[in-house]
Short mmCIF file of C-alpha atoms in Angstrom, two decimals:
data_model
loop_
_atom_site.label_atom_id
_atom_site.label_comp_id
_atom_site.label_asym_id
_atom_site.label_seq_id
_atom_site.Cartn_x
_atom_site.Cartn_y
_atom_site.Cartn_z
CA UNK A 13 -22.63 52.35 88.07
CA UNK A 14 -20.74 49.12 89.55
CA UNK A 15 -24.56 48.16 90.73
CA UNK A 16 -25.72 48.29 87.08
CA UNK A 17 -23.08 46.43 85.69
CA UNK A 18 -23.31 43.64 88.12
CA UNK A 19 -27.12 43.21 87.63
CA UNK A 20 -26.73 43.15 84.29
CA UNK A 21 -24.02 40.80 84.26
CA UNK A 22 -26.39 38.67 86.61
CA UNK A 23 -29.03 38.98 84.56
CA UNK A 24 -26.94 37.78 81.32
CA UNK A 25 -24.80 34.86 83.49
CA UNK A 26 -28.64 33.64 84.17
CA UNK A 27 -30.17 34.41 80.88
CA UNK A 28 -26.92 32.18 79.42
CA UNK A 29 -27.75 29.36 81.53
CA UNK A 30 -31.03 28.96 80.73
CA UNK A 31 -30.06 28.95 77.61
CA UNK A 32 -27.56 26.38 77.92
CA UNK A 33 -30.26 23.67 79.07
CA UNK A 34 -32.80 24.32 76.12
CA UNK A 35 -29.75 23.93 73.79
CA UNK A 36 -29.74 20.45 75.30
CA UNK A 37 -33.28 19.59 74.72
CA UNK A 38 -33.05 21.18 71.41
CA UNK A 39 -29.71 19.17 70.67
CA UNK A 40 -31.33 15.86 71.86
CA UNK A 41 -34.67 16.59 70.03
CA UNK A 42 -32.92 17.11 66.88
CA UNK A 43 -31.10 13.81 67.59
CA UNK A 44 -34.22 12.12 68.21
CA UNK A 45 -35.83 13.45 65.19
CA UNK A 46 -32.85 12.50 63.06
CA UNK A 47 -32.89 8.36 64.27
CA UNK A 48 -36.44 8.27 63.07
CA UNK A 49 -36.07 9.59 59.62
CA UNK A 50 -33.16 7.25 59.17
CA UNK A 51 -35.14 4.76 60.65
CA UNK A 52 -38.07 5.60 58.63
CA UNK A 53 -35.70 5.21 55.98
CA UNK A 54 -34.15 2.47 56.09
CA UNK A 55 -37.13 0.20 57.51
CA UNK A 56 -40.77 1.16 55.49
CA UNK A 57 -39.23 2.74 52.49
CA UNK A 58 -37.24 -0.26 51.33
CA UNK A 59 -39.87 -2.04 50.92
CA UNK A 60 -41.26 0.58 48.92
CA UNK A 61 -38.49 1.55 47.01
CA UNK A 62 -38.18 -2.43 45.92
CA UNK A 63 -41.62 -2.09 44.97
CA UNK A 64 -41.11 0.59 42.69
CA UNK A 65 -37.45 -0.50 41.54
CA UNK A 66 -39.15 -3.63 40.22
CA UNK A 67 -41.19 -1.44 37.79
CA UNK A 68 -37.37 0.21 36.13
CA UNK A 69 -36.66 -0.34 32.91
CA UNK A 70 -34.44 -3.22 32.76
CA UNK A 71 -31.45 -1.28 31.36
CA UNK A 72 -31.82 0.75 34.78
CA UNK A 73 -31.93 -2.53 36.89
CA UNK A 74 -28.57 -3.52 34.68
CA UNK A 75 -26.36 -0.49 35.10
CA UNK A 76 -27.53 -1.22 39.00
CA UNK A 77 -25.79 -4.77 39.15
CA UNK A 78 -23.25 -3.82 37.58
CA UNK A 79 -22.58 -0.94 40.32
CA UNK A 80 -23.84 -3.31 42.87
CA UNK A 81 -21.12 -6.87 41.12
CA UNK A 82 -18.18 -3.27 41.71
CA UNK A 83 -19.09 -3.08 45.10
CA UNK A 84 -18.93 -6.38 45.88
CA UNK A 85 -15.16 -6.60 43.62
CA UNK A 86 -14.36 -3.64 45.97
CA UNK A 87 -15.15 -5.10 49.10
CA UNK A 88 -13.84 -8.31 48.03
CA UNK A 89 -10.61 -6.38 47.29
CA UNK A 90 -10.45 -4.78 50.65
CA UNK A 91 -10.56 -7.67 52.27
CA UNK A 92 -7.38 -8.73 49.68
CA UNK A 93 -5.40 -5.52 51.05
CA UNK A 94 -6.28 -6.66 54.87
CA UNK A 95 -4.75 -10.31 54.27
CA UNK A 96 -2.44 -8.27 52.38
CA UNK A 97 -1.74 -6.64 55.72
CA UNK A 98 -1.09 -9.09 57.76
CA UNK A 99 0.96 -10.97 55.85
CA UNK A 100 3.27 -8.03 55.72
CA UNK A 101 3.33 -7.49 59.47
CA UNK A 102 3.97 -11.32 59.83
CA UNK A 103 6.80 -10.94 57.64
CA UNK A 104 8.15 -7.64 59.43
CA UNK A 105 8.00 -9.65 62.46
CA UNK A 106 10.14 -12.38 61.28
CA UNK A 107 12.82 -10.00 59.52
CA UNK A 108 13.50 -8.80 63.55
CA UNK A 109 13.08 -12.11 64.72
CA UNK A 110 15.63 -13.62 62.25
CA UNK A 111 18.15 -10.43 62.69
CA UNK A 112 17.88 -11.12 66.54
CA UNK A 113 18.85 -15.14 65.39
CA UNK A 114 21.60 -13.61 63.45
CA UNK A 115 22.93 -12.06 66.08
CA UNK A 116 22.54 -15.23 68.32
CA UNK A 117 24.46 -16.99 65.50
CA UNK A 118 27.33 -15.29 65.35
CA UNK A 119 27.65 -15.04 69.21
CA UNK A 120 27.40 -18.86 69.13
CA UNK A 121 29.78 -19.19 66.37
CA UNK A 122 32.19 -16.44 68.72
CA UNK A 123 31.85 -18.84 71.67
CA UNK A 124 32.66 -22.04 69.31
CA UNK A 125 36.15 -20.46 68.06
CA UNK A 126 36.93 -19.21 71.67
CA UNK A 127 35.97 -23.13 72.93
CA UNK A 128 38.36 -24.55 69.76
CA UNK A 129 41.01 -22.78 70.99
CA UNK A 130 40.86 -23.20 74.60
CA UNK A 131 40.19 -26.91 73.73
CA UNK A 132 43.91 -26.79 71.21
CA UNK A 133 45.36 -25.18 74.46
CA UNK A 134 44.25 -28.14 76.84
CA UNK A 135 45.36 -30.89 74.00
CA UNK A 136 48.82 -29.29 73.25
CA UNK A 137 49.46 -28.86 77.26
CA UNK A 138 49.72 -25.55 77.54
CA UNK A 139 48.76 -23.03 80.14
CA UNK A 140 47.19 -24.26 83.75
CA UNK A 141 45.24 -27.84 83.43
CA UNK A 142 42.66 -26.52 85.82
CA UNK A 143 42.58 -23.10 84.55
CA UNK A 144 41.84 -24.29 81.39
CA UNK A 145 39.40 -27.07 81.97
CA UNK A 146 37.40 -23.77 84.13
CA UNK A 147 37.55 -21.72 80.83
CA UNK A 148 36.55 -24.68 78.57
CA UNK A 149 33.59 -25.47 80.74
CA UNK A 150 32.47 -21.71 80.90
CA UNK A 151 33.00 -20.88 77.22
CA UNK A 152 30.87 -24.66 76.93
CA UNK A 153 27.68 -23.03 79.20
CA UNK A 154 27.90 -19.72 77.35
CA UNK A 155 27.81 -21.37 73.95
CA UNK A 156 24.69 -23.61 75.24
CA UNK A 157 23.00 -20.25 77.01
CA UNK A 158 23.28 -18.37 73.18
CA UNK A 159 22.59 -21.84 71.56
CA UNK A 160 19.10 -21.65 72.98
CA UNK A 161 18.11 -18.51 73.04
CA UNK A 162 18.99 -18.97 69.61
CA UNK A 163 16.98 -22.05 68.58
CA UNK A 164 13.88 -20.37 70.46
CA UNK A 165 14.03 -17.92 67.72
CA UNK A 166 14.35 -20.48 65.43
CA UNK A 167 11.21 -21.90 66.12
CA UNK A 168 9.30 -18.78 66.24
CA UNK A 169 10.72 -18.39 63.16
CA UNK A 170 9.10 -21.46 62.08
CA UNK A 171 5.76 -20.70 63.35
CA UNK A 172 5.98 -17.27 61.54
CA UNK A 173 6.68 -18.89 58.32
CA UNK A 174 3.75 -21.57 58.50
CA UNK A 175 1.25 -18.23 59.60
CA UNK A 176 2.78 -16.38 56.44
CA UNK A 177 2.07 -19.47 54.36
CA UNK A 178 -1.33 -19.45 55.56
CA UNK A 179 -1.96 -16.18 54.63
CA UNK A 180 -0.37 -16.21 51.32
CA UNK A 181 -2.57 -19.34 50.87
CA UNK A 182 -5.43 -16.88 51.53
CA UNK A 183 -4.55 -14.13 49.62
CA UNK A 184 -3.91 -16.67 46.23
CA UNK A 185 -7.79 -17.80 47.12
CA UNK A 186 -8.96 -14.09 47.44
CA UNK A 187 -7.06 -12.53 44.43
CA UNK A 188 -8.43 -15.75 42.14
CA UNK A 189 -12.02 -14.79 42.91
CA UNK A 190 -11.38 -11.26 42.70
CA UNK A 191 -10.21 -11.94 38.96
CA UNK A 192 -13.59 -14.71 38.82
CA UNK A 193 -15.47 -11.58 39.49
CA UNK A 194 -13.93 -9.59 37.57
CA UNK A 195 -14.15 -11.88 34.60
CA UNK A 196 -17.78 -12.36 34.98
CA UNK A 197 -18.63 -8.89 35.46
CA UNK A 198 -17.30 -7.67 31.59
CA UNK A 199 -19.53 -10.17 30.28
#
């Protein structure tokens, strides 16, 4: 009984992959066959599709610019919401940019109030002359470390607003001859 089952499972295991390299063929025949309609399509029929378009009544050939003058709105509009895009991932960059700045700032500003005082220390003769002078020189190189870190943001700050500008510029352009379009297309 074992015998039996194992031939037939032998027979099916072989049966299966036979099968499994026509499906192959059959897959990458049906692909084939598929390229060359499209093809077929696409390449000789145009020209005799324009052949026969010509020949529409010209209402038809109207009510087909004016789907073909939406299409090109539409893809003019797409490329609006791409510029669109950008400019608001330009302008999410520079919102972390300038909080990092911020932050900068007001370390700077910390080290500036610490360096006032240390400095009204030193003047008024308080404390340890060489003590302070130490502290006032540190709290001077800390301040300057911050300072630029800080004004390295500052210009990428810059160079984000003159990219966002850009854009903007483009998006003005793009949205004026999307309403151009627009315009001429109710007439």
């Amino acid at each position: 009984m074992n015998r039996i089952k194992l031939y037939i499972t032998s027979i099916l295991m072989s049966a299966a992959m036979l099968n499994i390299g026509c499906m192959s063929n059959v897959t990458s025949s049906a692909k084939s066959v598929y390229s060359n309609a499209r093809g077929m399509i696409g390449g000789k029929n145009t020209a005799q599709t324009d052949a026969l378009y010509a020949q529409v009544q010209i209402d038809d050939q109207r009510a087909v610019q004016r789907l073909s003058h939406e299409l090109e709105v539409t893809r003019q509009t797409e490329e609006l919401s791409k510029l669109e895009r950008e400019r608001d991932d330009l302008q999410r960059e520079r919102s972390r940019t300038n909080a990092k700045r911020m932050e900068l700032m007001s370390k700077e500003k910390e080290h500036r109030i610490q360096l006032a005082k240390l400095e009204a220390i030193d003047r008024n003769q308080l404390g340890d002359k060489i003590t302070n002078i130490e502290q006032i020189a540190d709290t001077h190189v800390d301040a300057l470390e911050v300072q630029q870190k800080r004004l390295q943001l500052d210009g990428e700050i810059g160079v984000l607003d003159v990219k966002i500008g850009k854009v903007e510029t483009e998006i003005n352009t793009k949205q004026k001859q999307i309403d151009e379009m627009k315009q001429d297309g109710i007439g």
